[in-house]
Amino acid sequence: MTDEGKPTVGDYMTRDVDTVSPDDTVAAVSKRVAESDEHSGFPVCDGRHVEGFVSARDLLLEDDAEPIFKVMTTDLLVAHPEMNLTDAARVILRSGIQRLPVVDDAGNLVGIISNADVIRGQIERATPGKVDKLMRTLENIHGVKAREERREVALADLTPTQGKVYADELEGRRYELEHGLAEPLVVIDTGEDLLLADGHHRVKAADNIDIAEMDAYVIVIDEQIDLGMAKTAEKEDLETIADIDAVDYAHHPLVETTQRLQEES
């Protein structure tokens, strides 16, 4: 894991991946699809370098002798093993694909991440550890005692501490909410305010579908202290969820297409 222990694609991907060659025939690959209980398609690799993907749909009505490189999909989404698992989940959910090939910096196949892997990663998240780390940090920096509670919080009572979220990530967060996969929020209760420390995409997505309350890990501080995130909220005029802007940025930098990889290689 990287980036403060957040799970990555490399932590959950399947490393032993069945592939086919660009020179394999439609007949040969069709036979493998028909005989498999798990595969409806395969990454197409020249050695270990990903050239594309061939699905059962690509094989339909094609001549048996046709080579796979003539019928495969070449503009394929792939991910990097260091990509955050949550970001990979958003790509999978937004695109509607079942499996996302994982490649290294050279475009070589190192694994594959499926929607089932993503769900497993969501369930296995070590959120309590993250909360405990934040609580200990607050205690050490400010010399106070804090305690942790688990409770439902009203979204209307939350003060954001982040002014922007990615607009294209909200659909994935909405899916997580609707299917019970979203992890709890992390909130700091100062006695005067409920500061949202982690979960800005979740609360924005929840607000968009009229969810009024969410499960949260709440760090309670009984003493008055000056928190940097409270100052950030005040400086950026963040008072309610409505003050969080959904910004249209480019796609995640660790998501590429095979077509782009081939152009750069």
mmCIF file of C-alpha atoms in Angstrom:
data_model
loop_
_atom_site.group_PDB
_atom_site.id
_atom_site.type_symbol
_atom_site.label_atom_id
_atom_site.label_comp_id
_atom_site.label_asym_id
_atom_site.label_seq_id
_atom_site.Cartn_x
_atom_site.Cartn_y
_atom_site.Cartn_z
ATOM 1 C CA MET A 1 0.000 0.000 0.000
ATOM 2 C CA THR A 2 1.074 3.607 -0.669
ATOM 3 C CA ASP A 3 -0.201 7.089 0.122
ATOM 4 C CA GLU A 4 -0.827 6.778 3.860
ATOM 5 C CA GLY A 5 -1.764 3.108 3.653
ATOM 6 C CA LYS A 6 -4.555 3.501 1.111
ATOM 7 C CA PRO A 7 -5.177 0.268 -0.839
ATOM 8 C CA THR A 8 -3.876 0.267 -4.395
ATOM 9 C CA VAL A 9 -4.726 -1.688 -7.530
ATOM 10 C CA GLY A 10 -1.518 -3.667 -6.984
ATOM 11 C CA ASP A 11 -2.776 -4.832 -3.593
ATOM 12 C CA TYR A 12 -5.939 -6.426 -4.997
ATOM 13 C CA MET A 13 -5.301 -7.259 -8.652
ATOM 14 C CA THR A 14 -5.004 -10.819 -9.963
ATOM 15 C CA ARG A 15 -1.427 -11.328 -11.130
ATOM 16 C CA ASP A 16 -1.851 -14.580 -13.076
ATOM 17 C CA VAL A 17 -3.689 -13.398 -16.193
ATOM 18 C CA ASP A 18 -4.721 -15.506 -19.188
ATOM 19 C CA THR A 19 -3.891 -13.746 -22.456
ATOM 20 C CA VAL A 20 -3.984 -14.349 -26.183
ATOM 21 C CA SER A 21 -1.577 -13.365 -28.950
ATOM 22 C CA PRO A 22 -2.350 -10.876 -31.746
ATOM 23 C CA ASP A 23 -1.563 -13.677 -34.214
ATOM 24 C CA ASP A 24 -4.000 -16.184 -32.701
ATOM 25 C CA THR A 25 -6.986 -16.924 -34.890
ATOM 26 C CA VAL A 26 -10.631 -16.158 -34.242
ATOM 27 C CA ALA A 27 -11.320 -19.897 -34.210
ATOM 28 C CA ALA A 28 -8.699 -20.605 -31.534
ATOM 29 C CA VAL A 29 -9.801 -17.793 -29.236
ATOM 30 C CA SER A 30 -13.484 -18.585 -29.757
ATOM 31 C CA LYS A 31 -12.755 -22.132 -28.608
ATOM 32 C CA ARG A 32 -11.039 -20.844 -25.449
ATOM 33 C CA VAL A 33 -13.994 -18.555 -24.658
ATOM 34 C CA ALA A 34 -16.494 -21.375 -25.237
ATOM 35 C CA GLU A 35 -14.584 -23.787 -22.982
ATOM 36 C CA SER A 36 -14.031 -21.266 -20.160
ATOM 37 C CA ASP A 37 -16.348 -20.729 -17.211
ATOM 38 C CA GLU A 38 -14.583 -17.489 -16.257
ATOM 39 C CA HIS A 39 -13.619 -15.646 -19.437
ATOM 40 C CA SER A 40 -15.735 -13.837 -21.990
ATOM 41 C CA GLY A 41 -12.617 -12.196 -23.405
ATOM 42 C CA PHE A 42 -8.853 -11.842 -23.031
ATOM 43 C CA PRO A 43 -6.141 -9.168 -23.017
ATOM 44 C CA VAL A 44 -4.167 -9.372 -26.249
ATOM 45 C CA CYS A 45 -0.415 -9.264 -25.595
ATOM 46 C CA ASP A 46 2.698 -9.270 -27.768
ATOM 47 C CA GLY A 47 4.975 -10.934 -25.246
ATOM 48 C CA ARG A 48 3.784 -9.106 -22.109
ATOM 49 C CA HIS A 49 3.038 -5.805 -23.837
ATOM 50 C CA VAL A 50 -0.689 -5.066 -23.977
ATOM 51 C CA GLU A 51 -1.919 -4.446 -27.519
ATOM 52 C CA GLY A 52 -5.670 -4.577 -26.910
ATOM 53 C CA PHE A 53 -8.542 -6.720 -25.726
ATOM 54 C CA VAL A 54 -10.736 -9.219 -27.518
ATOM 55 C CA SER A 55 -14.221 -10.092 -26.279
ATOM 56 C CA ALA A 56 -16.765 -12.643 -27.398
ATOM 57 C CA ARG A 57 -18.641 -9.819 -29.105
ATOM 58 C CA ASP A 58 -15.558 -8.948 -31.183
ATOM 59 C CA LEU A 59 -15.440 -12.550 -32.455
ATOM 60 C CA LEU A 60 -19.019 -12.686 -33.676
ATOM 61 C CA LEU A 61 -19.479 -13.106 -37.444
ATOM 62 C CA GLU A 62 -15.715 -12.995 -38.044
ATOM 63 C CA ASP A 63 -13.945 -15.500 -40.283
ATOM 64 C CA ASP A 64 -12.370 -18.368 -38.307
ATOM 65 C CA ALA A 65 -8.974 -17.767 -39.916
ATOM 66 C CA GLU A 66 -8.908 -14.036 -39.173
ATOM 67 C CA PRO A 67 -6.049 -13.023 -36.835
ATOM 68 C CA ILE A 68 -7.017 -11.448 -33.535
ATOM 69 C CA PHE A 69 -5.105 -8.216 -34.185
ATOM 70 C CA LYS A 70 -7.638 -7.421 -36.920
ATOM 71 C CA VAL A 71 -10.719 -7.803 -34.720
ATOM 72 C CA MET A 72 -9.520 -6.799 -31.215
ATOM 73 C CA THR A 73 -10.363 -3.526 -29.494
ATOM 74 C CA THR A 74 -7.237 -1.353 -29.408
ATOM 75 C CA ASP A 75 -8.523 1.702 -27.532
ATOM 76 C CA LEU A 76 -8.704 0.031 -24.135
ATOM 77 C CA LEU A 77 -8.654 1.484 -20.633
ATOM 78 C CA VAL A 78 -5.820 0.178 -18.488
ATOM 79 C CA ALA A 79 -4.647 1.077 -14.978
ATOM 80 C CA HIS A 80 -1.315 1.312 -13.167
ATOM 81 C CA PRO A 81 -0.607 -0.875 -10.102
ATOM 82 C CA GLU A 82 0.061 2.222 -7.959
ATOM 83 C CA MET A 83 -3.384 3.659 -8.692
ATOM 84 C CA ASN A 84 -5.614 4.087 -5.651
ATOM 85 C CA LEU A 85 -8.173 1.269 -5.515
ATOM 86 C CA THR A 86 -10.995 3.750 -4.974
ATOM 87 C CA ASP A 87 -10.069 5.585 -8.175
ATOM 88 C CA ALA A 88 -9.979 2.298 -10.083
ATOM 89 C CA ALA A 89 -13.448 1.537 -8.709
ATOM 90 C CA ARG A 90 -14.741 4.797 -10.147
ATOM 91 C CA VAL A 91 -13.267 3.992 -13.572
ATOM 92 C CA ILE A 92 -14.811 0.505 -13.563
ATOM 93 C CA LEU A 93 -18.203 1.738 -12.393
ATOM 94 C CA ARG A 94 -18.342 4.704 -14.791
ATOM 95 C CA SER A 95 -17.230 2.701 -17.832
ATOM 96 C CA GLY A 96 -19.366 -0.347 -17.089
ATOM 97 C CA ILE A 97 -16.482 -2.748 -17.770
ATOM 98 C CA GLN A 98 -15.993 -5.953 -15.797
ATOM 99 C CA ARG A 99 -12.173 -6.093 -15.756
ATOM 100 C CA LEU A 100 -9.440 -3.496 -16.054
ATOM 101 C CA PRO A 101 -6.000 -4.667 -17.274
ATOM 102 C CA VAL A 102 -3.125 -3.395 -15.147
ATOM 103 C CA VAL A 103 0.146 -2.373 -16.825
ATOM 104 C CA ASP A 104 3.531 -1.111 -15.657
ATOM 105 C CA ASP A 105 5.297 2.008 -16.918
ATOM 106 C CA ALA A 106 6.429 0.154 -20.040
ATOM 107 C CA GLY A 107 2.907 -0.980 -20.932
ATOM 108 C CA ASN A 108 3.550 -4.582 -19.916
ATOM 109 C CA LEU A 109 0.704 -6.543 -18.369
ATOM 110 C CA VAL A 110 1.227 -7.154 -14.646
ATOM 111 C CA GLY A 111 -2.303 -8.061 -13.581
ATOM 112 C CA ILE A 112 -6.007 -7.457 -13.939
ATOM 113 C CA ILE A 113 -8.483 -5.821 -11.535
ATOM 114 C CA SER A 114 -12.151 -6.810 -11.596
ATOM 115 C CA ASN A 115 -15.290 -5.305 -10.132
ATOM 116 C CA ALA A 116 -15.294 -8.187 -7.623
ATOM 117 C CA ASP A 117 -11.760 -7.230 -6.535
ATOM 118 C CA VAL A 118 -12.923 -3.659 -6.040
ATOM 119 C CA ILE A 119 -15.842 -4.741 -3.839
ATOM 120 C CA ARG A 120 -13.469 -6.916 -1.793
ATOM 121 C CA GLY A 121 -11.203 -3.913 -1.333
ATOM 122 C CA GLN A 122 -14.104 -1.758 -0.195
ATOM 123 C CA ILE A 123 -15.132 -4.306 2.431
ATOM 124 C CA GLU A 124 -11.583 -4.806 3.713
ATOM 125 C CA ARG A 125 -10.668 -1.148 4.192
ATOM 126 C CA ALA A 126 -8.958 -0.456 7.516
ATOM 127 C CA THR A 127 -10.871 2.735 8.266
ATOM 128 C CA PRO A 128 -10.640 2.379 12.086
ATOM 129 C CA GLY A 129 -6.838 2.443 11.796
ATOM 130 C CA LYS A 130 -6.991 5.630 9.779
ATOM 131 C CA VAL A 131 -9.255 7.222 12.384
ATOM 132 C CA ASP A 132 -6.994 6.133 15.237
ATOM 133 C CA LYS A 133 -3.984 7.652 13.471
ATOM 134 C CA LEU A 134 -5.792 10.976 13.046
ATOM 135 C CA MET A 135 -6.926 10.949 16.674
ATOM 136 C CA ARG A 136 -3.392 10.284 17.965
ATOM 137 C CA THR A 137 -2.047 13.052 15.713
ATOM 138 C CA LEU A 138 -4.538 15.570 17.100
ATOM 139 C CA GLU A 139 -3.670 14.576 20.659
ATOM 140 C CA ASN A 140 0.080 14.885 20.078
ATOM 141 C CA ILE A 141 -0.042 18.196 18.229
ATOM 142 C CA HIS A 142 -2.538 19.973 20.479
ATOM 143 C CA GLY A 143 -1.886 18.236 23.807
ATOM 144 C CA VAL A 144 -5.521 17.250 24.301
ATOM 145 C CA LYS A 145 -7.459 14.066 24.924
ATOM 146 C CA ALA A 146 -9.790 12.782 22.229
ATOM 147 C CA ARG A 147 -12.220 9.897 22.049
ATOM 148 C CA GLU A 148 -13.847 8.052 19.179
ATOM 149 C CA GLU A 149 -17.572 7.458 18.671
ATOM 150 C CA ARG A 150 -19.511 5.722 15.905
ATOM 151 C CA ARG A 151 -22.779 7.436 15.088
ATOM 152 C CA GLU A 152 -25.069 8.789 12.397
ATOM 153 C CA VAL A 153 -24.468 12.428 11.549
ATOM 154 C CA ALA A 154 -26.813 14.825 9.774
ATOM 155 C CA LEU A 155 -25.247 16.130 6.591
ATOM 156 C CA ALA A 156 -26.829 19.515 7.242
ATOM 157 C CA ASP A 157 -24.727 19.801 10.413
ATOM 158 C CA LEU A 158 -21.369 19.183 8.721
ATOM 159 C CA THR A 159 -18.799 21.861 7.926
ATOM 160 C CA PRO A 160 -16.678 20.932 4.883
ATOM 161 C CA THR A 161 -12.922 21.400 5.030
ATOM 162 C CA GLN A 162 -12.337 20.852 1.303
ATOM 163 C CA GLY A 163 -13.753 23.212 -1.289
ATOM 164 C CA LYS A 164 -13.540 21.072 -4.428
ATOM 165 C CA VAL A 165 -14.337 17.516 -5.499
ATOM 166 C CA TYR A 166 -14.032 15.732 -8.858
ATOM 167 C CA ALA A 167 -17.328 15.810 -10.726
ATOM 168 C CA ASP A 168 -16.587 12.565 -12.586
ATOM 169 C CA GLU A 169 -16.065 10.702 -9.293
ATOM 170 C CA LEU A 170 -19.511 11.448 -7.915
ATOM 171 C CA GLU A 171 -21.266 8.744 -9.941
ATOM 172 C CA GLY A 172 -18.972 6.105 -8.460
ATOM 173 C CA ARG A 173 -19.651 7.414 -4.973
ATOM 174 C CA ARG A 174 -23.371 7.348 -5.671
ATOM 175 C CA TYR A 175 -23.110 3.701 -6.738
ATOM 176 C CA GLU A 176 -21.244 2.891 -3.525
ATOM 177 C CA LEU A 177 -23.931 4.593 -1.444
ATOM 178 C CA GLU A 178 -26.792 2.845 -3.221
ATOM 179 C CA HIS A 179 -25.143 -0.571 -2.871
ATOM 180 C CA GLY A 180 -23.932 -0.238 0.713
ATOM 181 C CA LEU A 181 -20.239 -0.080 -0.220
ATOM 182 C CA ALA A 182 -19.402 3.420 1.037
ATOM 183 C CA GLU A 183 -17.124 3.584 4.059
ATOM 184 C CA PRO A 184 -18.104 5.798 7.008
ATOM 185 C CA LEU A 185 -17.218 9.481 7.096
ATOM 186 C CA VAL A 186 -14.538 10.783 9.416
ATOM 187 C CA VAL A 187 -15.751 13.775 11.442
ATOM 188 C CA ILE A 188 -14.199 15.885 14.199
ATOM 189 C CA ASP A 189 -16.631 17.105 16.851
ATOM 190 C CA THR A 190 -15.216 20.239 18.490
ATOM 191 C CA GLY A 191 -18.286 20.873 20.617
ATOM 192 C CA GLU A 192 -19.141 23.856 18.458
ATOM 193 C CA ASP A 193 -18.829 22.318 15.025
ATOM 194 C CA LEU A 194 -18.764 19.024 13.133
ATOM 195 C CA LEU A 195 -15.755 19.265 10.826
ATOM 196 C CA LEU A 196 -15.726 16.830 7.910
ATOM 197 C CA ALA A 197 -12.191 15.432 7.836
ATOM 198 C CA ASP A 198 -12.678 12.664 5.259
ATOM 199 C CA GLY A 199 -15.548 11.909 2.864
ATOM 200 C CA HIS A 200 -16.228 15.023 0.794
ATOM 201 C CA HIS A 201 -17.055 13.078 -2.365
ATOM 202 C CA ARG A 202 -19.368 10.822 -0.360
ATOM 203 C CA VAL A 203 -21.324 13.652 1.238
ATOM 204 C CA LYS A 204 -21.622 15.533 -2.060
ATOM 205 C CA ALA A 205 -22.954 12.412 -3.788
ATOM 206 C CA ALA A 206 -25.273 11.699 -0.845
ATOM 207 C CA ASP A 207 -26.615 15.231 -0.913
ATOM 208 C CA ASN A 208 -27.337 14.869 -4.640
ATOM 209 C CA ILE A 209 -29.608 11.873 -3.964
ATOM 210 C CA ASP A 210 -31.265 13.383 -0.887
ATOM 211 C CA ILE A 211 -29.581 11.290 1.789
ATOM 212 C CA ALA A 212 -29.913 13.247 5.033
ATOM 213 C CA GLU A 213 -27.696 11.222 7.409
ATOM 214 C CA MET A 214 -24.587 9.072 7.093
ATOM 215 C CA ASP A 215 -22.602 6.694 9.254
ATOM 216 C CA ALA A 216 -19.446 8.300 10.660
ATOM 217 C CA TYR A 217 -16.428 7.782 12.852
ATOM 218 C CA VAL A 218 -16.545 10.838 15.099
ATOM 219 C CA ILE A 219 -13.461 12.099 16.926
ATOM 220 C CA VAL A 220 -14.698 14.074 19.925
ATOM 221 C CA ILE A 221 -12.497 16.814 21.410
ATOM 222 C CA ASP A 222 -13.848 18.392 24.587
ATOM 223 C CA GLU A 223 -11.270 21.191 24.809
ATOM 224 C CA GLN A 224 -11.172 24.320 22.665
ATOM 225 C CA ILE A 225 -8.276 24.164 20.178
ATOM 226 C CA ASP A 226 -7.383 25.876 16.912
ATOM 227 C CA LEU A 227 -7.616 23.281 14.156
ATOM 228 C CA GLY A 228 -5.988 23.989 10.816
ATOM 229 C CA MET A 229 -8.910 22.465 8.920
ATOM 230 C CA ALA A 230 -11.317 24.783 10.757
ATOM 231 C CA LYS A 231 -9.229 27.744 9.612
ATOM 232 C CA THR A 232 -9.308 26.390 6.057
ATOM 233 C CA ALA A 233 -13.106 26.168 6.166
ATOM 234 C CA GLU A 234 -13.347 29.738 7.433
ATOM 235 C CA LYS A 235 -10.835 31.066 4.899
ATOM 236 C CA GLU A 236 -12.656 29.432 1.967
ATOM 237 C CA ASP A 237 -16.142 30.340 3.275
ATOM 238 C CA LEU A 238 -17.138 26.691 3.614
ATOM 239 C CA GLU A 239 -20.260 26.370 5.725
ATOM 240 C CA THR A 240 -22.418 23.676 4.122
ATOM 241 C CA ILE A 241 -22.159 20.863 1.566
ATOM 242 C CA ALA A 242 -23.568 23.256 -1.024
ATOM 243 C CA ASP A 243 -20.303 25.203 -0.777
ATOM 244 C CA ILE A 244 -18.330 22.237 -2.167
ATOM 245 C CA ASP A 245 -17.722 22.739 -5.895
ATOM 246 C CA ALA A 246 -17.802 19.760 -8.260
ATOM 247 C CA VAL A 247 -14.971 20.467 -10.716
ATOM 248 C CA ASP A 248 -14.526 18.858 -14.122
ATOM 249 C CA TYR A 249 -10.880 17.812 -14.244
ATOM 250 C CA ALA A 250 -9.112 15.494 -16.659
ATOM 251 C CA HIS A 251 -9.197 11.755 -16.103
ATOM 252 C CA HIS A 252 -7.039 10.245 -13.406
ATOM 253 C CA PRO A 253 -3.336 10.457 -14.398
ATOM 254 C CA LEU A 254 -2.794 6.730 -13.800
ATOM 255 C CA VAL A 255 -5.507 5.715 -16.256
ATOM 256 C CA GLU A 256 -4.344 5.364 -19.843
ATOM 257 C CA THR A 257 -5.590 3.776 -23.035
ATOM 258 C CA THR A 258 -3.697 1.147 -24.950
ATOM 259 C CA GLN A 259 -3.849 3.384 -27.995
ATOM 260 C CA ARG A 260 -2.019 6.184 -26.154
ATOM 261 C CA LEU A 261 0.533 3.746 -24.746
ATOM 262 C CA GLN A 262 1.282 2.445 -28.216
ATOM 263 C CA GLU A 263 1.707 5.989 -29.573
ATOM 264 C CA GLU A 264 4.245 6.771 -26.841
ATOM 265 C CA SER A 265 6.220 3.526 -27.100
#
